[in-house]
Structures are given as C-alpha cells and as structure tokens.
Amino acid sequence: AAEPRAEATLYVDHALDEFDFVSDRDTYGGSFTVRLPADCSATLDLARKDVTGITTFGPPPSWSDRLLSVVVARAGWGSAAFQWERTSEPNAEDPVRPVDPQTHALTFASGTVTGRLGEHFNTSLFYGKRRGGLACTAGTCYKVEPFKGAELRLTTRF
C-alpha cells in the first residue's frame, strides 16, 4: 500500500506542574505534513501554551507562548526551516538584555538550514534570535543560553 501524501496531528493537554510552580497549563496545537515528489516534504507546526503560576503573595503570574514553524526537507540532503515564537513568560531570557527582567512580550524569529556533508558529517547554519532556558532530550536536560546572531555547527558521527 502507498504511504499517505499528507498527515495531520492535533493535540490538547491540561496539566499542573507544582515542581515548576504552575497551577494550570493548557497546551494545544497541531502539525501538518505534505509529502512532495523527489523525497521532499513540507511541515507546518502551530502551538499555544497558556500558563498560570503559583505564588504565595499577590495574584498568580500568567503568560502565553505561541509557536509557528515551517520546515521543507529532502531525504538524504537536509532541510530549511523558519521558526517564530512569542512569549509573555516573566522569566524568559532575552539575548539582547539577558539580565533585565522582562516586562513585555518577547518575539524570537530564526531560520535554520541543515545539510548532509557525507556519510558521517552533518552541518547546520542558524540565524536569528533563540530563546534561552531548559531543554530536555531523551531524559537529559541542559541549559540553553539565549542567543542572537549566526551559528554554524558541524556534527560528526563515527
């Protein structure tokens, strides 16, 4: 049987996270992928998160995050992506003013191009503004520093 030419995923989550001092978190969004000729695909991701924090004094803080991502990829070659994110999280780190407390919504926009340079080498070029904070992959968490500018990475696997 032939693979479908398009697929869509929708998600909704309602949670609390007392470890991160969050009393109410609603996350929802979706992803839509279209398979194109010549082993190419295009993917659109949209997401929104609304959060209410926990505090012992005063009204609890609340904020929203919004995300838009567009990726065009070709199997065996690489991809080109554009990402836009807007947050009103009070503790979000701005790479332009990382020590100033945030008093307004921050916008992060970036583009990334990745490519395969051979059997054991991949490269990626990032340009834009990246949000700082905690990132977790496969159970390992690490701090990502806020960043604005261009970044070139070469990854070797052997």
PDB file of C-alpha atoms in Angstrom:
ATOM      1  CA  ALA A   1       0.000   0.000   0.000  1.00  0.00           C
ATOM      2  CA  ALA A   2       1.185   3.503  -0.781  1.00  0.00           C
ATOM      3  CA  GLU A   3       2.017   5.882   2.037  1.00  0.00           C
ATOM      4  CA  PRO A   4      -0.411   8.776   2.554  1.00  0.00           C
ATOM      5  CA  ARG A   5       0.574  12.043   0.837  1.00  0.00           C
ATOM      6  CA  ALA A   6      -0.432  14.093   3.870  1.00  0.00           C
ATOM      7  CA  GLU A   7      -0.816  13.608   7.590  1.00  0.00           C
ATOM      8  CA  ALA A   8      -2.083  15.750  10.421  1.00  0.00           C
ATOM      9  CA  THR A   9      -1.730  15.593  14.187  1.00  0.00           C
ATOM     10  CA  LEU A  10      -3.693  17.587  16.752  1.00  0.00           C
ATOM     11  CA  TYR A  11      -3.032  17.649  20.486  1.00  0.00           C
ATOM     12  CA  VAL A  12      -4.519  19.104  23.659  1.00  0.00           C
ATOM     13  CA  ASP A  13      -3.102  18.881  27.184  1.00  0.00           C
ATOM     14  CA  HIS A  14      -4.306  20.244  30.508  1.00  0.00           C
ATOM     15  CA  ALA A  15      -1.875  19.871  33.405  1.00  0.00           C
ATOM     16  CA  LEU A  16      -0.318  21.259  36.543  1.00  0.00           C
ATOM     17  CA  ASP A  17       3.360  21.173  37.461  1.00  0.00           C
ATOM     18  CA  GLU A  18       3.986  22.033  41.093  1.00  0.00           C
ATOM     19  CA  PHE A  19       7.740  21.419  40.632  1.00  0.00           C
ATOM     20  CA  ASP A  20       7.799  24.415  38.223  1.00  0.00           C
ATOM     21  CA  PHE A  21       5.232  26.365  40.303  1.00  0.00           C
ATOM     22  CA  VAL A  22       2.489  26.009  37.681  1.00  0.00           C
ATOM     23  CA  SER A  23      -1.108  25.559  38.854  1.00  0.00           C
ATOM     24  CA  ASP A  24      -2.719  25.445  35.415  1.00  0.00           C
ATOM     25  CA  ARG A  25      -1.176  24.762  31.997  1.00  0.00           C
ATOM     26  CA  ASP A  26      -3.155  24.349  28.779  1.00  0.00           C
ATOM     27  CA  THR A  27      -1.231  23.335  25.673  1.00  0.00           C
ATOM     28  CA  TYR A  28      -2.706  22.750  22.254  1.00  0.00           C
ATOM     29  CA  GLY A  29      -1.592  22.722  18.679  1.00  0.00           C
ATOM     30  CA  GLY A  30      -1.092  20.703  15.585  1.00  0.00           C
ATOM     31  CA  SER A  31       1.223  19.596  12.839  1.00  0.00           C
ATOM     32  CA  PHE A  32       0.510  19.119   9.133  1.00  0.00           C
ATOM     33  CA  THR A  33       2.949  17.405   6.760  1.00  0.00           C
ATOM     34  CA  VAL A  34       2.690  17.054   2.995  1.00  0.00           C
ATOM     35  CA  ARG A  35       4.915  14.626   1.131  1.00  0.00           C
ATOM     36  CA  LEU A  36       6.134  16.103  -2.137  1.00  0.00           C
ATOM     37  CA  PRO A  37       7.789  14.449  -5.149  1.00  0.00           C
ATOM     38  CA  ALA A  38      11.547  13.668  -5.142  1.00  0.00           C
ATOM     39  CA  ASP A  39      11.635  12.579  -1.454  1.00  0.00           C
ATOM     40  CA  CYS A  40      10.674  16.084  -0.267  1.00  0.00           C
ATOM     41  CA  SER A  41       8.221  17.148   2.424  1.00  0.00           C
ATOM     42  CA  ALA A  42       6.824  20.326   3.943  1.00  0.00           C
ATOM     43  CA  THR A  43       5.665  20.575   7.557  1.00  0.00           C
ATOM     44  CA  LEU A  44       3.721  23.294   9.384  1.00  0.00           C
ATOM     45  CA  ASP A  45       3.578  23.272  13.208  1.00  0.00           C
ATOM     46  CA  LEU A  46       1.396  25.582  15.281  1.00  0.00           C
ATOM     47  CA  ALA A  47       1.247  25.569  19.099  1.00  0.00           C
ATOM     48  CA  ARG A  48      -0.025  27.625  22.001  1.00  0.00           C
ATOM     49  CA  LYS A  49       0.535  27.299  25.740  1.00  0.00           C
ATOM     50  CA  ASP A  50      -1.327  29.254  28.428  1.00  0.00           C
ATOM     51  CA  VAL A  51       0.087  29.080  31.970  1.00  0.00           C
ATOM     52  CA  THR A  52      -0.984  30.244  35.423  1.00  0.00           C
ATOM     53  CA  GLY A  53       1.739  30.131  38.052  1.00  0.00           C
ATOM     54  CA  ILE A  54       1.674  29.512  41.788  1.00  0.00           C
ATOM     55  CA  THR A  55       2.590  32.282  44.211  1.00  0.00           C
ATOM     56  CA  THR A  56       2.275  32.775  47.961  1.00  0.00           C
ATOM     57  CA  PHE A  57       1.822  36.556  47.760  1.00  0.00           C
ATOM     58  CA  GLY A  58      -0.288  38.581  45.360  1.00  0.00           C
ATOM     59  CA  PRO A  59      -2.037  37.458  42.208  1.00  0.00           C
ATOM     60  CA  PRO A  60      -0.505  34.454  40.423  1.00  0.00           C
ATOM     61  CA  PRO A  61       1.502  35.261  37.296  1.00  0.00           C
ATOM     62  CA  SER A  62       0.117  34.109  33.957  1.00  0.00           C
ATOM     63  CA  TRP A  63       1.603  34.035  30.465  1.00  0.00           C
ATOM     64  CA  SER A  64       1.210  32.641  26.963  1.00  0.00           C
ATOM     65  CA  ASP A  65       3.587  31.132  24.433  1.00  0.00           C
ATOM     66  CA  ARG A  66       2.848  30.880  20.705  1.00  0.00           C
ATOM     67  CA  LEU A  67       4.877  28.981  18.115  1.00  0.00           C
ATOM     68  CA  LEU A  68       4.902  28.728  14.323  1.00  0.00           C
ATOM     69  CA  SER A  69       7.379  26.504  12.483  1.00  0.00           C
ATOM     70  CA  VAL A  70       7.690  25.758   8.763  1.00  0.00           C
ATOM     71  CA  VAL A  71      10.152  23.121   7.506  1.00  0.00           C
ATOM     72  CA  VAL A  72      10.916  21.983   3.969  1.00  0.00           C
ATOM     73  CA  ALA A  73      13.108  18.873   3.773  1.00  0.00           C
ATOM     74  CA  ARG A  74      14.587  16.464   1.278  1.00  0.00           C
ATOM     75  CA  ALA A  75      15.561  12.972   2.438  1.00  0.00           C
ATOM     76  CA  GLY A  76      19.314  12.432   2.406  1.00  0.00           C
ATOM     77  CA  TRP A  77      20.069  16.109   1.734  1.00  0.00           C
ATOM     78  CA  GLY A  78      18.809  18.295   4.558  1.00  0.00           C
ATOM     79  CA  SER A  79      16.205  20.915   5.396  1.00  0.00           C
ATOM     80  CA  ALA A  80      15.385  24.602   5.580  1.00  0.00           C
ATOM     81  CA  ALA A  81      13.253  25.894   8.450  1.00  0.00           C
ATOM     82  CA  PHE A  82      11.712  29.109   9.736  1.00  0.00           C
ATOM     83  CA  GLN A  83      10.561  29.410  13.361  1.00  0.00           C
ATOM     84  CA  TRP A  84       8.633  32.200  15.091  1.00  0.00           C
ATOM     85  CA  GLU A  85       7.890  32.243  18.803  1.00  0.00           C
ATOM     86  CA  ARG A  86       6.254  34.849  21.030  1.00  0.00           C
ATOM     87  CA  THR A  87       6.152  34.637  24.813  1.00  0.00           C
ATOM     88  CA  SER A  88       4.981  36.780  27.671  1.00  0.00           C
ATOM     89  CA  GLU A  89       6.622  34.494  30.279  1.00  0.00           C
ATOM     90  CA  PRO A  90       8.058  36.742  33.005  1.00  0.00           C
ATOM     91  CA  ASN A  91      11.281  34.684  33.304  1.00  0.00           C
ATOM     92  CA  ALA A  92      12.008  34.335  29.582  1.00  0.00           C
ATOM     93  CA  GLU A  93      15.569  35.326  28.758  1.00  0.00           C
ATOM     94  CA  ASP A  94      16.167  37.892  26.026  1.00  0.00           C
ATOM     95  CA  PRO A  95      19.577  37.526  24.359  1.00  0.00           C
ATOM     96  CA  VAL A  96      19.778  41.301  23.891  1.00  0.00           C
ATOM     97  CA  ARG A  97      19.145  42.079  27.589  1.00  0.00           C
ATOM     98  CA  PRO A  98      19.645  38.758  29.450  1.00  0.00           C
ATOM     99  CA  VAL A  99      19.844  40.265  32.943  1.00  0.00           C
ATOM    100  CA  ASP A 100      16.897  42.671  32.723  1.00  0.00           C
ATOM    101  CA  PRO A 101      13.548  41.420  33.989  1.00  0.00           C
ATOM    102  CA  GLN A 102      11.046  41.013  31.209  1.00  0.00           C
ATOM    103  CA  THR A 103       8.140  43.458  31.307  1.00  0.00           C
ATOM    104  CA  HIS A 104       6.692  42.846  27.831  1.00  0.00           C
ATOM    105  CA  ALA A 105       6.246  40.003  25.349  1.00  0.00           C
ATOM    106  CA  LEU A 106       9.361  38.781  23.559  1.00  0.00           C
ATOM    107  CA  THR A 107       9.497  37.615  19.956  1.00  0.00           C
ATOM    108  CA  PHE A 108      12.060  35.133  18.634  1.00  0.00           C
ATOM    109  CA  ALA A 109      12.402  34.517  14.883  1.00  0.00           C
ATOM    110  CA  SER A 110      15.023  32.378  13.190  1.00  0.00           C
ATOM    111  CA  GLY A 111      15.963  30.384  10.153  1.00  0.00           C
ATOM    112  CA  THR A 112      17.979  27.165  10.052  1.00  0.00           C
ATOM    113  CA  VAL A 113      19.478  25.320   7.097  1.00  0.00           C
ATOM    114  CA  THR A 114      20.832  21.803   7.641  1.00  0.00           C
ATOM    115  CA  GLY A 115      22.695  19.571   5.248  1.00  0.00           C
ATOM    116  CA  ARG A 116      24.442  16.257   4.968  1.00  0.00           C
ATOM    117  CA  LEU A 117      28.126  16.624   4.040  1.00  0.00           C
ATOM    118  CA  GLY A 118      28.891  12.926   3.773  1.00  0.00           C
ATOM    119  CA  GLU A 119      28.228   9.630   5.460  1.00  0.00           C
ATOM    120  CA  HIS A 120      29.482  10.855   8.866  1.00  0.00           C
ATOM    121  CA  PHE A 121      29.085  14.651   8.729  1.00  0.00           C
ATOM    122  CA  ASN A 122      26.111  16.998   9.081  1.00  0.00           C
ATOM    123  CA  THR A 123      26.107  20.767   9.249  1.00  0.00           C
ATOM    124  CA  SER A 124      23.585  23.375  10.310  1.00  0.00           C
ATOM    125  CA  LEU A 125      23.503  27.138   9.967  1.00  0.00           C
ATOM    126  CA  PHE A 126      21.236  29.056  12.362  1.00  0.00           C
ATOM    127  CA  TYR A 127      20.489  32.761  12.018  1.00  0.00           C
ATOM    128  CA  GLY A 128      18.157  34.736  14.257  1.00  0.00           C
ATOM    129  CA  LYS A 129      17.179  35.026  17.873  1.00  0.00           C
ATOM    130  CA  ARG A 130      16.885  31.975  20.164  1.00  0.00           C
ATOM    131  CA  ARG A 131      15.105  31.820  23.500  1.00  0.00           C
ATOM    132  CA  GLY A 132      17.132  30.650  26.494  1.00  0.00           C
ATOM    133  CA  GLY A 133      16.006  28.154  29.082  1.00  0.00           C
ATOM    134  CA  LEU A 134      15.951  24.475  29.950  1.00  0.00           C
ATOM    135  CA  ALA A 135      15.890  21.948  27.088  1.00  0.00           C
ATOM    136  CA  CYS A 136      15.438  18.215  27.542  1.00  0.00           C
ATOM    137  CA  THR A 137      16.157  15.427  25.058  1.00  0.00           C
ATOM    138  CA  ALA A 138      15.691  11.720  25.837  1.00  0.00           C
ATOM    139  CA  GLY A 139      15.689  12.352  29.595  1.00  0.00           C
ATOM    140  CA  THR A 140      18.785  14.575  29.629  1.00  0.00           C
ATOM    141  CA  CYS A 141      18.229  18.246  30.428  1.00  0.00           C
ATOM    142  CA  TYR A 142      20.614  21.136  29.849  1.00  0.00           C
ATOM    143  CA  LYS A 143      20.580  24.939  29.900  1.00  0.00           C
ATOM    144  CA  VAL A 144      20.361  26.709  26.549  1.00  0.00           C
ATOM    145  CA  GLU A 145      21.722  30.249  26.682  1.00  0.00           C
ATOM    146  CA  PRO A 146      19.706  32.962  24.896  1.00  0.00           C
ATOM    147  CA  PHE A 147      21.338  33.838  21.590  1.00  0.00           C
ATOM    148  CA  LYS A 148      21.125  36.367  18.775  1.00  0.00           C
ATOM    149  CA  GLY A 149      23.241  36.083  15.643  1.00  0.00           C
ATOM    150  CA  ALA A 150      24.579  33.341  13.386  1.00  0.00           C
ATOM    151  CA  GLU A 151      25.772  29.904  14.470  1.00  0.00           C
ATOM    152  CA  LEU A 152      27.429  27.212  12.358  1.00  0.00           C
ATOM    153  CA  ARG A 153      27.584  23.647  13.699  1.00  0.00           C
ATOM    154  CA  LEU A 154      29.406  20.648  12.296  1.00  0.00           C
ATOM    155  CA  THR A 155      28.364  17.262  13.689  1.00  0.00           C
ATOM    156  CA  THR A 156      30.484  14.143  13.223  1.00  0.00           C
ATOM    157  CA  ARG A 157      29.245  10.594  13.833  1.00  0.00           C
ATOM    158  CA  PHE A 158      31.518   7.569  13.749  1.00  0.00           C
TER     159      PHE A 158
END
